[in-house]
mmCIF file with all atom_site columns, C-alpha atoms in Angstrom:
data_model
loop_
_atom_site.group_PDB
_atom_site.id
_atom_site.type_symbol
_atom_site.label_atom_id
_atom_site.label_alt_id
_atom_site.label_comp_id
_atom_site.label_asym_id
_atom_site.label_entity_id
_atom_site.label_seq_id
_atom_site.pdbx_PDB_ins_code
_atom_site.Cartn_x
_atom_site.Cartn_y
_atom_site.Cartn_z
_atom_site.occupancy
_atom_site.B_iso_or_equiv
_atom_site.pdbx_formal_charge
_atom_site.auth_seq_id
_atom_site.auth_comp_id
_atom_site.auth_asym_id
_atom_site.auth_atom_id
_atom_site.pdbx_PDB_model_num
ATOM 1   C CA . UNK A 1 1   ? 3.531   -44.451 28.779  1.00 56.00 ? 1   UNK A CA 1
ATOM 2   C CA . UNK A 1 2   ? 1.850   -44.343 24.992  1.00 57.00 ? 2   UNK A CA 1
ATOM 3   C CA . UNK A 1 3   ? -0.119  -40.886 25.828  1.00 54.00 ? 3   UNK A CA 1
ATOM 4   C CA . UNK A 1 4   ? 3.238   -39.273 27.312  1.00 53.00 ? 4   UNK A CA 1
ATOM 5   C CA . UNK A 1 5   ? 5.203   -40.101 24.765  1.00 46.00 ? 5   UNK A CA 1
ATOM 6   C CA . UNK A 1 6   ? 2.049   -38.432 22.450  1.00 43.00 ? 6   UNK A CA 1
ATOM 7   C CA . UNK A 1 7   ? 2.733   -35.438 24.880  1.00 47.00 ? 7   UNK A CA 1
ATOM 8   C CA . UNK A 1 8   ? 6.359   -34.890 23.984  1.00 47.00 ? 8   UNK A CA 1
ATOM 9   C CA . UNK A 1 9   ? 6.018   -35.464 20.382  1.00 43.00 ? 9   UNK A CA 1
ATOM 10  C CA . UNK A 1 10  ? 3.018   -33.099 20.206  1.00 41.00 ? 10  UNK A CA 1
ATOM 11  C CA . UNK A 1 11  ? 4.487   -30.281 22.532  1.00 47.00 ? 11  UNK A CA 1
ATOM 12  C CA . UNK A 1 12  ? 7.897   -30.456 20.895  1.00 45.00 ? 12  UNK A CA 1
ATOM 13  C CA . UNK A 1 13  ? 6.388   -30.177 17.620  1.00 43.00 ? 13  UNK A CA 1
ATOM 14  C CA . UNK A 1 14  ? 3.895   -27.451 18.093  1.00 39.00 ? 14  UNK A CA 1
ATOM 15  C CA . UNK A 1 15  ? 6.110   -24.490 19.125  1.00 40.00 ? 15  UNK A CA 1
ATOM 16  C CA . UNK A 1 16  ? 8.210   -25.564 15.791  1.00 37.00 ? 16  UNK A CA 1
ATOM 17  C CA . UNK A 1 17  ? 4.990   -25.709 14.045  1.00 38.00 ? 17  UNK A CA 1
ATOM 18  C CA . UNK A 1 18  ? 3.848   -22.247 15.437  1.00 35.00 ? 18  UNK A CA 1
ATOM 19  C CA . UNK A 1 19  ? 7.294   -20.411 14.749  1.00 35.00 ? 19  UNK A CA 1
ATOM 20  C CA . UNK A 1 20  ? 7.619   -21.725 11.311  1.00 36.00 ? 20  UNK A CA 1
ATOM 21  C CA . UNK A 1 21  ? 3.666   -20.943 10.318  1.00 37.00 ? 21  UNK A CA 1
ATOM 22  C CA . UNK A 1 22  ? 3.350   -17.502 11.833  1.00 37.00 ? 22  UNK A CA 1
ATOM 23  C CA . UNK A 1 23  ? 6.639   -16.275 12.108  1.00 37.00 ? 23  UNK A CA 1
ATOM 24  C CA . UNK A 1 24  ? 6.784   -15.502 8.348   1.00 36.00 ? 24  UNK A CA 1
ATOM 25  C CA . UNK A 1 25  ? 3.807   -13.044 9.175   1.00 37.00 ? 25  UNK A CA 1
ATOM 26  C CA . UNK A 1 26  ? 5.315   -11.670 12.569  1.00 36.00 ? 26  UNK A CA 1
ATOM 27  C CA . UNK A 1 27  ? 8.482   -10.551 10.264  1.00 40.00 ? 27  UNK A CA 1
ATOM 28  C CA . UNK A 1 28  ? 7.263   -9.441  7.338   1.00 52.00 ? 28  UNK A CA 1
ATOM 29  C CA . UNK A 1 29  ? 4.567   -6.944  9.751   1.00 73.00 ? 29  UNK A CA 1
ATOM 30  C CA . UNK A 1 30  ? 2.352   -4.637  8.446   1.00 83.00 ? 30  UNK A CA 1
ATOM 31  C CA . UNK A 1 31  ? 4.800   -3.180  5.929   1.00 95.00 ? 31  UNK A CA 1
ATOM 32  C CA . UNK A 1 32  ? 5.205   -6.782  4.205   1.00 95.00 ? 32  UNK A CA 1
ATOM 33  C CA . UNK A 1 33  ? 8.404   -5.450  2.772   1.00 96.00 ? 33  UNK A CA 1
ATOM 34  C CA . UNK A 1 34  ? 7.404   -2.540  1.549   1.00 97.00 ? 34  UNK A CA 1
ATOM 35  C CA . UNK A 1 35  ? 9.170   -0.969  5.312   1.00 96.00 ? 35  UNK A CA 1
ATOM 36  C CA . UNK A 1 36  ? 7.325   -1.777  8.753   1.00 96.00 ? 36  UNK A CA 1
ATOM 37  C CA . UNK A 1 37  ? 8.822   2.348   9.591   1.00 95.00 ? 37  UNK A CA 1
ATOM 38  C CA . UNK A 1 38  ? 5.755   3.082   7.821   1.00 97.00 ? 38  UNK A CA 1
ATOM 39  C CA . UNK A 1 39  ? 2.308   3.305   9.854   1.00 96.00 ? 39  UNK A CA 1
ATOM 40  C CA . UNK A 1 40  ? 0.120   1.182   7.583   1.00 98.00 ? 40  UNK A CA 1
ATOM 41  C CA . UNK A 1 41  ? -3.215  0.784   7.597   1.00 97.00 ? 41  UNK A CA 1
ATOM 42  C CA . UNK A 1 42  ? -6.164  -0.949  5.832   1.00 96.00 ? 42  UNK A CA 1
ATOM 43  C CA . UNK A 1 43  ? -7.938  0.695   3.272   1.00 97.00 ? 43  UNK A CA 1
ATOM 44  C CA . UNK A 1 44  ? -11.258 0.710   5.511   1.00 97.00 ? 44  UNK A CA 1
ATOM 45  C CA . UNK A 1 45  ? -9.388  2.718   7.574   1.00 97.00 ? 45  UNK A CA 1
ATOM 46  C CA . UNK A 1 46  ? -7.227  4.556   5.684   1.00 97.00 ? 46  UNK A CA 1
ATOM 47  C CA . UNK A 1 47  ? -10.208 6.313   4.130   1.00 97.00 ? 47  UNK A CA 1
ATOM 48  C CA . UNK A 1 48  ? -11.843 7.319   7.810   1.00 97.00 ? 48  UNK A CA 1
ATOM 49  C CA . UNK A 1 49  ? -8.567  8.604   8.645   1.00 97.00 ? 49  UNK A CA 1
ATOM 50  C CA . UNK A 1 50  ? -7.850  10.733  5.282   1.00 97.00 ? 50  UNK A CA 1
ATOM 51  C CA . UNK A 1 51  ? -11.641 11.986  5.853   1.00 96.00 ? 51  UNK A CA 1
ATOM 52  C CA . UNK A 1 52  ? -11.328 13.091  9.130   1.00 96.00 ? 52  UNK A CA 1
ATOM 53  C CA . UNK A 1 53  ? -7.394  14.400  9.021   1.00 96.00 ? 53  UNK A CA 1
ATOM 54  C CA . UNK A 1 54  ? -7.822  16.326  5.324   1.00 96.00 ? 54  UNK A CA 1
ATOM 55  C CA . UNK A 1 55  ? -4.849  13.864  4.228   1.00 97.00 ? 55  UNK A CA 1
ATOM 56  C CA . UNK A 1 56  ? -4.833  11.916  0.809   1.00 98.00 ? 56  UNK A CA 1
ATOM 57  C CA . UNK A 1 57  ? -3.896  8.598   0.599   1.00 98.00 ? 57  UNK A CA 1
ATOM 58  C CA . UNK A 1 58  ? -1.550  6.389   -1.229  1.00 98.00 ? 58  UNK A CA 1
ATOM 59  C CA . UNK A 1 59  ? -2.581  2.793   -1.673  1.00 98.00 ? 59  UNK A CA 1
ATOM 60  C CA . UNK A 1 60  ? -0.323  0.041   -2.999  1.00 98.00 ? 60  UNK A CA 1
ATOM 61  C CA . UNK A 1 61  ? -1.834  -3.058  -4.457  1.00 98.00 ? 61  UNK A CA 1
ATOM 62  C CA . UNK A 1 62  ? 0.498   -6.020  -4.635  1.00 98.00 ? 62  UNK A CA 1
ATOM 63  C CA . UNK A 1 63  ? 0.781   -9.906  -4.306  1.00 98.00 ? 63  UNK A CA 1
ATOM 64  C CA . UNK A 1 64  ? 2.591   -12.084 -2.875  1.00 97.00 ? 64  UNK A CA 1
ATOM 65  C CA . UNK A 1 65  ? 3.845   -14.101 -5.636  1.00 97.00 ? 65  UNK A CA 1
ATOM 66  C CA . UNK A 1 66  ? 4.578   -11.074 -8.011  1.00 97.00 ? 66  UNK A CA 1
ATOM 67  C CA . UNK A 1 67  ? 8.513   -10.922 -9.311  1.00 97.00 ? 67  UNK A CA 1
ATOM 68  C CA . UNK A 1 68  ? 7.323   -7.152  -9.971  1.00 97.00 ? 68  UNK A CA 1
ATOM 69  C CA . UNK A 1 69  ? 6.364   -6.520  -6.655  1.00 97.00 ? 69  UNK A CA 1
ATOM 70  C CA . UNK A 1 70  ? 9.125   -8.627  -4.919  1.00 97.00 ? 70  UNK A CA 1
ATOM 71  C CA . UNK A 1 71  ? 11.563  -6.051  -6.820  1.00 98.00 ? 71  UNK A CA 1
ATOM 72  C CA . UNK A 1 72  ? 10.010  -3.171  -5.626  1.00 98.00 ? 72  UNK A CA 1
ATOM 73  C CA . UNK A 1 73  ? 9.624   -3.494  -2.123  1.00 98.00 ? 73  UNK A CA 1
ATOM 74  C CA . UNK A 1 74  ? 13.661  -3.192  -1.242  1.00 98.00 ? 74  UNK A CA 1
ATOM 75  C CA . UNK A 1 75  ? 13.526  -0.277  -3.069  1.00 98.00 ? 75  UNK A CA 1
ATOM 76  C CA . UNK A 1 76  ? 10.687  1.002   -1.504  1.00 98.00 ? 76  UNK A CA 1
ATOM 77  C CA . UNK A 1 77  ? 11.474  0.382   1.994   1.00 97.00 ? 77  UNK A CA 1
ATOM 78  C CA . UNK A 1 78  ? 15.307  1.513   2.020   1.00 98.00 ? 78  UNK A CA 1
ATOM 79  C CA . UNK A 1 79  ? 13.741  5.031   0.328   1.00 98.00 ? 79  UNK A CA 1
ATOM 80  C CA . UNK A 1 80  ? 14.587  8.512   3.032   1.00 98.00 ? 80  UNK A CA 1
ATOM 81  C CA . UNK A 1 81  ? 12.997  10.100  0.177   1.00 98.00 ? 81  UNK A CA 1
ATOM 82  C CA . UNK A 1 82  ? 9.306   7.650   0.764   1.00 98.00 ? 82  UNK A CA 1
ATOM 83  C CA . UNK A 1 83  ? 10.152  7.413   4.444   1.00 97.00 ? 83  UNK A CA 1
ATOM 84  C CA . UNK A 1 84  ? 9.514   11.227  4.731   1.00 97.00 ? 84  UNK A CA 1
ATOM 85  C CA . UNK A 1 85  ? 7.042   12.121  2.442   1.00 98.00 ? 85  UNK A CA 1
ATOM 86  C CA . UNK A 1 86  ? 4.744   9.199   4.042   1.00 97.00 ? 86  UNK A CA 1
ATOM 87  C CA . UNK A 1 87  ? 3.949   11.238  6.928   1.00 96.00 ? 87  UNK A CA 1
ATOM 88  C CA . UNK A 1 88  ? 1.671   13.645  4.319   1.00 97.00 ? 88  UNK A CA 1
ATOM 89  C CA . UNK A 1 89  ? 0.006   10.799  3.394   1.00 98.00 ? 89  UNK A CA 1
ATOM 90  C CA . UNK A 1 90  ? -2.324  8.182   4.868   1.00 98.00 ? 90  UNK A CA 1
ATOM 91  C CA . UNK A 1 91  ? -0.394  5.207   3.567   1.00 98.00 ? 91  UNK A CA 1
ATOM 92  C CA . UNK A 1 92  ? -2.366  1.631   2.322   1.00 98.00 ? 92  UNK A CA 1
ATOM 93  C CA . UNK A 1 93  ? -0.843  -1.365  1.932   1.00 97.00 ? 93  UNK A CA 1
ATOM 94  C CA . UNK A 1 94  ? -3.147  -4.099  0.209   1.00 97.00 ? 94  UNK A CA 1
ATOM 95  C CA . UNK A 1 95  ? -1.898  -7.938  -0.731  1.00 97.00 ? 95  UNK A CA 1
ATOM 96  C CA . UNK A 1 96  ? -3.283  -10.522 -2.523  1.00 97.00 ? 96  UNK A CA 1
ATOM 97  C CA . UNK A 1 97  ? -7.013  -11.254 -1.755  1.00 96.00 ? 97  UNK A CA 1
ATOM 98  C CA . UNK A 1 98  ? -7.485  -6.907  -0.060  1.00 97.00 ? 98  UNK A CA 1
ATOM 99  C CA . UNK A 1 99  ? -7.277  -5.782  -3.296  1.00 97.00 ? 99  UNK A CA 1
ATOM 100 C CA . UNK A 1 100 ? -10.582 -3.668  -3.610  1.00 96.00 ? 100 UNK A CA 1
ATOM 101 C CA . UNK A 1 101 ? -12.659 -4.697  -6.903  1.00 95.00 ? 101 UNK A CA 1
ATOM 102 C CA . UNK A 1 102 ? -13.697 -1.841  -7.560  1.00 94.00 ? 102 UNK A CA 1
ATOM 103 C CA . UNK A 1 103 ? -13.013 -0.879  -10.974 1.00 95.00 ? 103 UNK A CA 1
ATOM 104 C CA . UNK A 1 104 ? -11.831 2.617   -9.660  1.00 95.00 ? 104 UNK A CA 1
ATOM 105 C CA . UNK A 1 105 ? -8.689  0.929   -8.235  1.00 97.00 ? 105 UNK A CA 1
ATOM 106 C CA . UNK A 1 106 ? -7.907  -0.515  -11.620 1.00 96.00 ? 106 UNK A CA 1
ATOM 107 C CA . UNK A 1 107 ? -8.837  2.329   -13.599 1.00 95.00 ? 107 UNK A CA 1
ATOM 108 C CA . UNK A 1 108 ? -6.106  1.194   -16.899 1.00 95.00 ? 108 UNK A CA 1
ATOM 109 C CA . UNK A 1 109 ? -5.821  -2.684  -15.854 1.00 94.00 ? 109 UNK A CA 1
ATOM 110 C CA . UNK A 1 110 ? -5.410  -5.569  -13.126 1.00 94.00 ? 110 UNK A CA 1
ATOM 111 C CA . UNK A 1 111 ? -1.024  -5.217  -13.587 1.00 97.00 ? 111 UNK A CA 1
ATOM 112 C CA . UNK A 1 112 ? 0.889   -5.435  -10.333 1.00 97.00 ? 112 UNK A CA 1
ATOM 113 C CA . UNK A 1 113 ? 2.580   -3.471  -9.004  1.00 98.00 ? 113 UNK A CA 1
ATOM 114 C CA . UNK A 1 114 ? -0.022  0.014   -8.758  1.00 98.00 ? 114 UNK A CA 1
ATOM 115 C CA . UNK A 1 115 ? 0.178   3.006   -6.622  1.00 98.00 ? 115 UNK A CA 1
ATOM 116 C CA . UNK A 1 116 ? -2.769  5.052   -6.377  1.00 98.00 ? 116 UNK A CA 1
ATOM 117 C CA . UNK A 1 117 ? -3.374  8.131   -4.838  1.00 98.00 ? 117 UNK A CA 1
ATOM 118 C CA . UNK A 1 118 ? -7.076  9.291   -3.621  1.00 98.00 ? 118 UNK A CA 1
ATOM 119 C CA . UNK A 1 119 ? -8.084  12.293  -2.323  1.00 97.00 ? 119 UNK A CA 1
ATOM 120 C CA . UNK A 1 120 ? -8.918  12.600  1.425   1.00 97.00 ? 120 UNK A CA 1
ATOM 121 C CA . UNK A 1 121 ? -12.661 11.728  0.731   1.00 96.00 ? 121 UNK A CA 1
ATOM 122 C CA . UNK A 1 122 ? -11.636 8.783   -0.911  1.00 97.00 ? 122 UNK A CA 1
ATOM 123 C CA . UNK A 1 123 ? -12.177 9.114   -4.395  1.00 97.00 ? 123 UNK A CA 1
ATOM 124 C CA . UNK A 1 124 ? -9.167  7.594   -6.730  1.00 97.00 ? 124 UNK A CA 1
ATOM 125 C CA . UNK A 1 125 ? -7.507  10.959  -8.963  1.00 97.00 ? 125 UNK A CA 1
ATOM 126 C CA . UNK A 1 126 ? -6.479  8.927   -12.201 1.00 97.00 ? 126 UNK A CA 1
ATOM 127 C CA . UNK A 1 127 ? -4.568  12.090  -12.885 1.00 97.00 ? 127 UNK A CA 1
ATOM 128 C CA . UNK A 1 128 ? -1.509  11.151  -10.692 1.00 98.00 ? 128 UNK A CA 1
ATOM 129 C CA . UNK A 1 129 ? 0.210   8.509   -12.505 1.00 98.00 ? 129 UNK A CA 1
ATOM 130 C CA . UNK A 1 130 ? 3.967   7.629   -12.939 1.00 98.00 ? 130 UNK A CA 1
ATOM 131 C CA . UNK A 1 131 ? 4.936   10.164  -15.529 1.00 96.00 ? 131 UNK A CA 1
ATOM 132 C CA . UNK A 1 132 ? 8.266   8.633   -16.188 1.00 94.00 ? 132 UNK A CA 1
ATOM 133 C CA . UNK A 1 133 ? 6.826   5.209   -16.140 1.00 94.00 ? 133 UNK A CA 1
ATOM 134 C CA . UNK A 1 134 ? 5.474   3.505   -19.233 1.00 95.00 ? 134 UNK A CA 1
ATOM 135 C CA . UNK A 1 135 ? 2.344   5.117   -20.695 1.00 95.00 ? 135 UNK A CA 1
ATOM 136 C CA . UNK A 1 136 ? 0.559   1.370   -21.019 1.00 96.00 ? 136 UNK A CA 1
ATOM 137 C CA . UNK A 1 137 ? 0.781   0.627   -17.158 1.00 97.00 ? 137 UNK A CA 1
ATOM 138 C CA . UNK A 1 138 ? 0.438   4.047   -15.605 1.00 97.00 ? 138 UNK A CA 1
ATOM 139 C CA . UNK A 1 139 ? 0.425   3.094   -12.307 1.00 98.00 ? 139 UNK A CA 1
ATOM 140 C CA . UNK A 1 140 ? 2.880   0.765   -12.351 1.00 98.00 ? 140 UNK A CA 1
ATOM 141 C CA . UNK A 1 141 ? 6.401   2.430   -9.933  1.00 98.00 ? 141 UNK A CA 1
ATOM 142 C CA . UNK A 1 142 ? 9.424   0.004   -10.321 1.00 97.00 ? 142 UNK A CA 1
ATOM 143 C CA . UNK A 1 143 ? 12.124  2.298   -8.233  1.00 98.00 ? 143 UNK A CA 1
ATOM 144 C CA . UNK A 1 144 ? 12.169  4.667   -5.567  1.00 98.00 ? 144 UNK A CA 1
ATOM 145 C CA . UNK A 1 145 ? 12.322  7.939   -7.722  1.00 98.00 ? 145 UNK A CA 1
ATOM 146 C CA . UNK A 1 146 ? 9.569   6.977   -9.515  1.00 98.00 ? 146 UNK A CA 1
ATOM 147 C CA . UNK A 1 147 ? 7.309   7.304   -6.445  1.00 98.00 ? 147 UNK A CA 1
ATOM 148 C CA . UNK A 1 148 ? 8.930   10.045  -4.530  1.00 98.00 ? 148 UNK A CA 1
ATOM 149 C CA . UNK A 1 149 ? 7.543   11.752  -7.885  1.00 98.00 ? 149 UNK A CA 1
ATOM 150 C CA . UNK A 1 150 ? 4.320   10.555  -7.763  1.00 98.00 ? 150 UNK A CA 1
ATOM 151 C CA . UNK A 1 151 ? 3.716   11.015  -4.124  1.00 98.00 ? 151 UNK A CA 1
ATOM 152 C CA . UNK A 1 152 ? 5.304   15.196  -4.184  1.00 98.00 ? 152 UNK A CA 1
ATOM 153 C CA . UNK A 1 153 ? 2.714   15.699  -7.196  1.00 97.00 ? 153 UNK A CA 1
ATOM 154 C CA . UNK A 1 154 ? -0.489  13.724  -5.339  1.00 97.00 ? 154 UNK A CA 1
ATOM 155 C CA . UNK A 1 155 ? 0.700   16.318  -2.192  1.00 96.00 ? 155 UNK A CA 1
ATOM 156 C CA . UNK A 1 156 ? 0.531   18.990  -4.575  1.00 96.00 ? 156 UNK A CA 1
ATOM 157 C CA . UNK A 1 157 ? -2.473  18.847  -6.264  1.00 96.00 ? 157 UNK A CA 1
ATOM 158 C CA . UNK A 1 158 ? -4.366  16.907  -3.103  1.00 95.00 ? 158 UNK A CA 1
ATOM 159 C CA . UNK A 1 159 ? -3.429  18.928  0.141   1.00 89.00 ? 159 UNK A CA 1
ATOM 160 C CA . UNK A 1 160 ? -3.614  22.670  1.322   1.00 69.00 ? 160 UNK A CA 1
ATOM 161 C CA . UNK A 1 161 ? -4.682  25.492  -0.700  1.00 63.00 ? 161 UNK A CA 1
ATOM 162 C CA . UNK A 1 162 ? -4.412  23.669  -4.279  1.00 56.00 ? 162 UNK A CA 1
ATOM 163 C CA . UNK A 1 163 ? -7.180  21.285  -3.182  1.00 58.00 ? 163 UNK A CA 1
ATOM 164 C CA . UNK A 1 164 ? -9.464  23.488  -1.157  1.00 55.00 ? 164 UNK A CA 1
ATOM 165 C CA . UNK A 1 165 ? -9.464  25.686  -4.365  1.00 56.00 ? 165 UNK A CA 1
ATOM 166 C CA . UNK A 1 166 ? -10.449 22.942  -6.621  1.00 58.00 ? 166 UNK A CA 1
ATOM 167 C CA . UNK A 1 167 ? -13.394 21.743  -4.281  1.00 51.00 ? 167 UNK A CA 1
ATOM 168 C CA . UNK A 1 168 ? -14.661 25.209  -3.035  1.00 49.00 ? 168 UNK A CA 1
ATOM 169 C CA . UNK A 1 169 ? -18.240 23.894  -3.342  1.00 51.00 ? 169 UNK A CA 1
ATOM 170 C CA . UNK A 1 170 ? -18.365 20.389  -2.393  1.00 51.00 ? 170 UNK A CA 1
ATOM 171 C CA . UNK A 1 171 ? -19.886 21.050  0.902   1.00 48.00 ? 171 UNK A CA 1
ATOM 172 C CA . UNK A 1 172 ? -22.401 23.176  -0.434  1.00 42.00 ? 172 UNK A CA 1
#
């Protein structure tokens, strides 16, 4: 009688336990609020894909408990503008403990909130930063138009002819 009593407590408590736990993580999804319409990937392979597809990337470094962050994401994920331009790009989406530390991905400071954008063979181009931002945090985006700015200039100088001009003899 004791163990299937045990039985009902522990099976009605598990699927509560289970739903509770991991059902946070099943609904935020890979876009963890920054828009699961977005095809997210890691930055391991993000940078095989931009390599072998000629695409940069953009790569957004964020945590969990960040007010900064929090505030962006809504922004980010409602965005037609983002939603669109995202398909030039191969997008990254790192939180908390995936942020690389590699002092290229923190090229003026550790703030939260960045967006960086790499070339397709990976390397980080410091040169694309929020223009319209604040000169101190360069990488910092807090709204939607900041971004779509940042992203149409990364396309510009990182895809098609523009690039290919720029890197003539890097396979040489």
């Amino acid at each position: 009688m004791q163990s299937s009593v045990m039985n009902i407590a522990l099976f009605s408590f598990l699927p509560v336990f289970l739903v509770s736990h991991f059902g946070r993580v099943a609904a935020d999804g890979n876009g963890r609020g920054f828009g699961d319409h977005i095809n997210w990937r890691s930055l391991e392979d993000g940078k095989k894909e931009a390599e072998a597809s000629g695409l940069p990337l953009m790569v957004i470094i964020h945590k969990t408990w960040c007010g900064a962050c929090k505030a962006l994401k809504p922004k980010f994920a409602e965005s037609k503008d983002i939603s669109e331009l995202a398909h030039n790009f191969v997008m990254v989406n790192l939180e908390d403990e995936e942020e690389p530390k590699d002092d290229q991905f923190s090229p003026d400071g550790g703030y939260i909130p960045r967006i960086l954008f790499l070339d397709p063979s990976g390397k980080v181009r410091s040169e694309i930063t929020n223009k319209n931002g604040n000169p101190n945090y360069k990488y910092f985006y807090s709204n939607a138009d900041q971004v779509v700015s940042g992203m149409k200039e990364a396309q510009e100088k990182l895809t098609g002819d523009a690039f290919r001009k720029q890197h003539v003899g890097d396979e040489l």
